[in-house]
Tab-separated table of C-alpha atoms in Angstrom:
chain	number	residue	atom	x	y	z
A	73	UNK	CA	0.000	0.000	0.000
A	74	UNK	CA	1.345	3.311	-1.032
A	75	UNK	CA	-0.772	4.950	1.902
A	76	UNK	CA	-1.928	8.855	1.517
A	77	UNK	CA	-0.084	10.385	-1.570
A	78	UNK	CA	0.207	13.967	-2.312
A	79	UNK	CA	0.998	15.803	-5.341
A	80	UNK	CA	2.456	17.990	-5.980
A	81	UNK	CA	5.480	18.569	-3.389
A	82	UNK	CA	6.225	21.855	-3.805
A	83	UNK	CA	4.010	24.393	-5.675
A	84	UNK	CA	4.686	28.637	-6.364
A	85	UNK	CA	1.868	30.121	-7.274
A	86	UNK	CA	0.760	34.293	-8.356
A	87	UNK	CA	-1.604	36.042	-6.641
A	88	UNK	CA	-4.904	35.314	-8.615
A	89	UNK	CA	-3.646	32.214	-9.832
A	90	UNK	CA	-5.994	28.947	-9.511
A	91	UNK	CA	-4.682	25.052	-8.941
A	92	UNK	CA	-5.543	22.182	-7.923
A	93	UNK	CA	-3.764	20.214	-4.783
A	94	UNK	CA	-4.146	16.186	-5.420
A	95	UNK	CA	-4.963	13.836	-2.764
A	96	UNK	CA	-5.121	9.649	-3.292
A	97	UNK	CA	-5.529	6.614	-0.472
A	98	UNK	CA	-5.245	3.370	-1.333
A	99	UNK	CA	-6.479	1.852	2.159
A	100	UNK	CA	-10.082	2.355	1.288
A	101	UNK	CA	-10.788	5.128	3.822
A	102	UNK	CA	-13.910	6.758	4.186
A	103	UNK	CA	-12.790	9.497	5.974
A	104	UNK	CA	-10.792	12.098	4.335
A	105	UNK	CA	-9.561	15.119	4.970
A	106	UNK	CA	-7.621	18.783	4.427
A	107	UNK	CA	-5.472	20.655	6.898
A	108	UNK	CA	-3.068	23.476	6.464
A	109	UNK	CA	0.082	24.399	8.477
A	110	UNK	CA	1.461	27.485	9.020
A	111	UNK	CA	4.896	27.876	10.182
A	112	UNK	CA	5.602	27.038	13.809
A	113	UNK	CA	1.684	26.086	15.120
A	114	UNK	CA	-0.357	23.026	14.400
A	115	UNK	CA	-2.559	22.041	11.572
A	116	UNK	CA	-6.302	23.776	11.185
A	117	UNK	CA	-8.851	21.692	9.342
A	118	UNK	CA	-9.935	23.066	6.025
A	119	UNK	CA	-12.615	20.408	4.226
A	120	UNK	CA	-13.316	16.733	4.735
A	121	UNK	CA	-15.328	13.911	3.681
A	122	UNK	CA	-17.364	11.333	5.088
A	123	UNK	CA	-17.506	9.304	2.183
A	124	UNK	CA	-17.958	9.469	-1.822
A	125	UNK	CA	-20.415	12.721	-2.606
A	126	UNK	CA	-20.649	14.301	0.667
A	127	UNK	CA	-18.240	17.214	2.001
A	128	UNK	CA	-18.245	19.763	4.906
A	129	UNK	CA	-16.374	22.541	5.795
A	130	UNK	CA	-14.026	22.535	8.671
A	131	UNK	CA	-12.758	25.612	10.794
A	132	UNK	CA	-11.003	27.695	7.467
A	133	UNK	CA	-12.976	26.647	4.433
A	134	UNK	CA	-13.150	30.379	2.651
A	135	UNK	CA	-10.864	30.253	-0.582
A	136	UNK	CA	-10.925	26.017	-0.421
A	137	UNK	CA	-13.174	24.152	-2.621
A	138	UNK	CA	-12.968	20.204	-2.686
A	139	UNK	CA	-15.196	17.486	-4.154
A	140	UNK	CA	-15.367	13.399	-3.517
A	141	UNK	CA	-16.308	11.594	-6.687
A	142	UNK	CA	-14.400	8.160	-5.602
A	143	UNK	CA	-13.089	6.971	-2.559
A	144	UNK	CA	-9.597	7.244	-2.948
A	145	UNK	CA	-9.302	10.808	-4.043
A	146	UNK	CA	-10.224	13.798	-2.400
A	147	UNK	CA	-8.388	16.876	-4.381
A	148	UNK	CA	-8.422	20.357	-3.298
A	149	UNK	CA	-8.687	23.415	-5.294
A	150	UNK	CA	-7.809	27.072	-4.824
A	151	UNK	CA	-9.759	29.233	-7.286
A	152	UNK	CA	-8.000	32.561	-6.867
A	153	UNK	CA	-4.572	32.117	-4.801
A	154	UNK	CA	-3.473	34.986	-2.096
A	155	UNK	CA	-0.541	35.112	0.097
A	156	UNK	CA	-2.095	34.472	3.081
A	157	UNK	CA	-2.893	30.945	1.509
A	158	UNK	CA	1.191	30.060	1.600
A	159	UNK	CA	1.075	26.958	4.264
A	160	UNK	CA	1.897	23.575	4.084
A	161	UNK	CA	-0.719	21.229	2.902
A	162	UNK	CA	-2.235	18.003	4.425
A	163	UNK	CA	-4.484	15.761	3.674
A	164	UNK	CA	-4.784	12.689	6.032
A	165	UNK	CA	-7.602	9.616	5.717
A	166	UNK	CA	-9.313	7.343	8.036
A	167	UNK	CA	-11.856	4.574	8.374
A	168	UNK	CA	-15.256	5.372	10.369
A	169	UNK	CA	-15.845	2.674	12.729
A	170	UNK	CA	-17.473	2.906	15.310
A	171	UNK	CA	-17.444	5.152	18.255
A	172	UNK	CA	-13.524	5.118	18.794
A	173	UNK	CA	-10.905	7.184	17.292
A	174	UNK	CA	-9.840	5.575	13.980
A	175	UNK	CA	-6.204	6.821	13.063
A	176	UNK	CA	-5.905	9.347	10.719
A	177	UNK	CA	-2.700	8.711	8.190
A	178	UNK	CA	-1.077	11.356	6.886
A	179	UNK	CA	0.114	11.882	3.517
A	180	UNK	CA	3.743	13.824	3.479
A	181	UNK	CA	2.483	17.476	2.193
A	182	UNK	CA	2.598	20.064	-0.239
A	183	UNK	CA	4.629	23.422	0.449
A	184	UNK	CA	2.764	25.974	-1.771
A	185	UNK	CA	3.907	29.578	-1.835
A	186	UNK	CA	1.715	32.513	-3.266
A	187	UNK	CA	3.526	35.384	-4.121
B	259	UNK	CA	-1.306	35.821	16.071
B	260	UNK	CA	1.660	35.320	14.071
B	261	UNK	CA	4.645	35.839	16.988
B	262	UNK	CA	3.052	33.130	18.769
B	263	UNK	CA	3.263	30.648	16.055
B	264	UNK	CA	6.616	31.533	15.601
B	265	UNK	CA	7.766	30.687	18.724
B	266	UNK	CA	7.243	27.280	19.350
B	267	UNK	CA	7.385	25.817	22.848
B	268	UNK	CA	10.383	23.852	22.988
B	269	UNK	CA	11.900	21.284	25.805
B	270	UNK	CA	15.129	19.730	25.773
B	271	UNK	CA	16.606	16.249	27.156
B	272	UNK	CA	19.617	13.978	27.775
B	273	UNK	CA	18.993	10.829	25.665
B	274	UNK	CA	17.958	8.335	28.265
B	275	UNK	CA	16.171	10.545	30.501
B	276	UNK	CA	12.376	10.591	30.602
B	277	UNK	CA	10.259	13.156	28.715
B	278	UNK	CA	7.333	14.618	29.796
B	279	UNK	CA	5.087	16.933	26.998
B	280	UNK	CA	2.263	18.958	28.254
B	281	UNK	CA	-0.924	20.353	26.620
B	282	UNK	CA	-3.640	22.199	27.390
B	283	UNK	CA	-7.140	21.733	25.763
B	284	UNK	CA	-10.158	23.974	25.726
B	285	UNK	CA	-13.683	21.891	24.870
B	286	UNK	CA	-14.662	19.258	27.492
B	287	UNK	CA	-17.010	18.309	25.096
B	288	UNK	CA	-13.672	16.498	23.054
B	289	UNK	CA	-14.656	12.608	23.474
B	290	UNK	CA	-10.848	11.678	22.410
B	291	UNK	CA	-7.212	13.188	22.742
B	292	UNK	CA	-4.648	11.730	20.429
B	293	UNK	CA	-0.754	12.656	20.124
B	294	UNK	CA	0.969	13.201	16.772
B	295	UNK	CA	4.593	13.446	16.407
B	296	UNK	CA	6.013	15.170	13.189
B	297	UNK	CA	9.549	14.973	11.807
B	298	UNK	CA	10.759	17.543	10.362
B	299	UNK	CA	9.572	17.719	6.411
B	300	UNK	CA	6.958	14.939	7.413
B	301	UNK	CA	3.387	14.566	7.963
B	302	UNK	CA	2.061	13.828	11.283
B	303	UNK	CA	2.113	10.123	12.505
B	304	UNK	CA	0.010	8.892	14.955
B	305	UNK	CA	1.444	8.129	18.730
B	306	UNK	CA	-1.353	7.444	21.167
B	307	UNK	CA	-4.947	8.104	21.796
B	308	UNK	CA	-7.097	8.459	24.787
B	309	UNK	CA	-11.107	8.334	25.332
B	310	UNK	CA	-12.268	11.429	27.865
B	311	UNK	CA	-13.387	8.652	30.107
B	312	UNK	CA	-9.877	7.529	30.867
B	313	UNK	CA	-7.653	9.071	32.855
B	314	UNK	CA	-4.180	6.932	32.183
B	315	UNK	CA	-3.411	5.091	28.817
B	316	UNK	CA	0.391	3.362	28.397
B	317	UNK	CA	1.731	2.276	24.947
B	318	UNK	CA	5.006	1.281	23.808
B	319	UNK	CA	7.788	3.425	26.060
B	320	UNK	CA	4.651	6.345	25.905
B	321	UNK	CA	2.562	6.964	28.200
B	322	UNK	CA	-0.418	9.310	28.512
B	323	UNK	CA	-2.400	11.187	31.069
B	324	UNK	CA	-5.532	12.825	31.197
B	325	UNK	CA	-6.768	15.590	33.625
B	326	UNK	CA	-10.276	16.634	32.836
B	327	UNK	CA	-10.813	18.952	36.165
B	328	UNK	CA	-7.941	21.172	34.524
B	329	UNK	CA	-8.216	20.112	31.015
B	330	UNK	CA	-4.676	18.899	31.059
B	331	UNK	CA	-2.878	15.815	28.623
B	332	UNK	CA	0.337	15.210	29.314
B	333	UNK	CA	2.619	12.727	27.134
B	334	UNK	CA	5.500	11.072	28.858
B	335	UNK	CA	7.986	9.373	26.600
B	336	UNK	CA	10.738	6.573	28.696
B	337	UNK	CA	13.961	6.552	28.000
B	338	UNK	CA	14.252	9.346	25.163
B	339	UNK	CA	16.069	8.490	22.064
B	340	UNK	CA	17.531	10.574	19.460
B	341	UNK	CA	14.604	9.225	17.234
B	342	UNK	CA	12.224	11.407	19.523
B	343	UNK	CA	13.011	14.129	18.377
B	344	UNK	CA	10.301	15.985	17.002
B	345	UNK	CA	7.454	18.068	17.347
B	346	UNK	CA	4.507	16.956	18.761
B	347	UNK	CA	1.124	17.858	18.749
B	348	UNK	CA	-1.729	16.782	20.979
B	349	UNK	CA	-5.090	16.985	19.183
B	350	UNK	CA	-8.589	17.021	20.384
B	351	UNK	CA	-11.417	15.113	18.372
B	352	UNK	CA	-14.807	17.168	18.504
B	353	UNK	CA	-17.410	15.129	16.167
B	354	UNK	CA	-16.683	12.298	13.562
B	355	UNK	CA	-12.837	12.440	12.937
B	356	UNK	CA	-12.735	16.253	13.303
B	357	UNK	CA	-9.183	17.034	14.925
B	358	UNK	CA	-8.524	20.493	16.755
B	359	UNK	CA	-4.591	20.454	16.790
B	360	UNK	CA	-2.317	22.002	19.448
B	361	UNK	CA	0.366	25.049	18.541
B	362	UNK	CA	3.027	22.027	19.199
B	363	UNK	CA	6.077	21.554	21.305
B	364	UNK	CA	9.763	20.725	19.927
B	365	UNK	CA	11.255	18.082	21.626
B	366	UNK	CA	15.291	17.971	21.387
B	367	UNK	CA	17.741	15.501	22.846
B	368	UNK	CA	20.900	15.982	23.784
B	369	UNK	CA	23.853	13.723	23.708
C-alpha cells in the first residue's frame, strides 16, 4: 500500500492564480480530509469527507473548494490564490468505525507559496 | 497571532532521561485526545490516543495522562532516544474524525 499520496510537493503560485492540490488513499478510507500548516503552530482543518459525494467545511474553508467523486481521491482546489494561503498542505484519511478514534494517516504534504 | 506561532514551545533532554510533553485543551465536550509526532519535512504520525473517560493510557515506552478537572494531557515518553526528536502535537477530536490540533512543542535531545 502506497498509503496517503500527495501531489504535488512543492508548488509557487501568483496572486490570482488557480490550482488544484491532489490527494489519493489506497487503504479504502472513508474518511478524508484537508489541513493546512502554518509555520511554527499546528494544523487547522480546512474540508473533509465522510464518504464518496458528501463534504463539509471545517474551521477555514473560505478560498478552499474540494469534491469526492471516488473513494480514494479527495483533491483540493484554490480558485484565486493569495498570500495568506502560503502553508503547508495536508491531507490525512481514516476509516469510520465505530465510536472510537480511527487513526488518521497522513500523507507527506505540499509546500505551496503565493507570491 | 503570528509571533506566537513563531515561537514554538520547545523542551530539551539527555537521551535516556524521561520526557514529559504537556498540553492544554479547551472543549470538554472532546470525546478523544490523540498525540501526533512530526519529523521535520513529514506529515504527522500517529502516537497514542485516549477516550475522555480515561484518565491513564500506556503504549510502547509512551505513556499518557488525562486531567479533565484542569483540562490537562500530558505525554510522557521513557527513556528518550535521538529518534524522539520531534514536534509533537496533541489533538482534540470534537465530532466524527474532526481534529482540533495544538500550537506544538519541539522536543530535542541531547547527547
Amino acid at each position: 500500500n502506497a498509503g496517503v499520496t500527495q501531489t504535488p510537493k512543492f508548488q509557487v503560485l501568483k496572486t490570482g492564480q488557480s490550482m488544484t492540490l491532489q490527494c489519493a488513499q489506497d487503504m479504502n478510507h472513508e474518511y478524508m480530509s484537508w489541513y493546512r500548516q502554518d509555520p511554527g503552530m499546528g494544523l487547522r482543518l480546512i474540508h473533509y469527507s465522510v464518504g464518496a459525494g458528501i463534504t463539509d467545511q471545517g474551521e477555514v474553508p473560505n478560498g478552499y473548494n474540494v469534491s469526492r467523486s471516488t473513494t480514494e481521491d479527495f483533491p483540493l482546489r484554490l480558485l484565486s490564490a493569495a498570500p495568506s494561503q502560503t502553508s503547508v498542505y495536508f491531507c490525512a484519511s481514516s476509516l469510520l468505525a465505530g465510536d472510537a478514534y480511527n487513526e488518521q494517516f497522513f500523507g507527506p504534504g505540499t509546500r505551496l507559496t503565493v507570491l | 497571532g503570528e509571533s506566537v506561532g513563531l515561537h514554538l514551545p520547545t523542551l530539551s533532554v539527555q537521551e535516556g532521561d524521561n520526557s514529559i510533553i504537556n498540553c492544554a485543551y479547551s472543549n470538554s465536550a472532546s470525546d478523544y485526545f490523540i498525540w501526533y509526532k512530526q519529523e521535520s519535512g513529514k506529515g504527522p504520525q500517529f502516537i497514542i490516543d485516549i477516550r475522555s473517560n480515561m484518565d491513564k493510557r500506556q503504549g510502547q515506552r509512551v505513556t499518557v495522562l488525562l486531567n479533565k478537572t484542569v483540562k490537562h494531557l500530558s505525554l510522557q515518553i521513557a527513556a528518550t532516544q535521538p529518534g524522539d526528536s520531534a514536534v509533537y502535537f496533541c489533538a482534540e477530536r470534537r465530532g466524527a474524525q474532526k481534529l482540533v490540533f495544538g500550537q506544538g512543542t519541539r522536543l530535542t535531545i541531547n547527547p
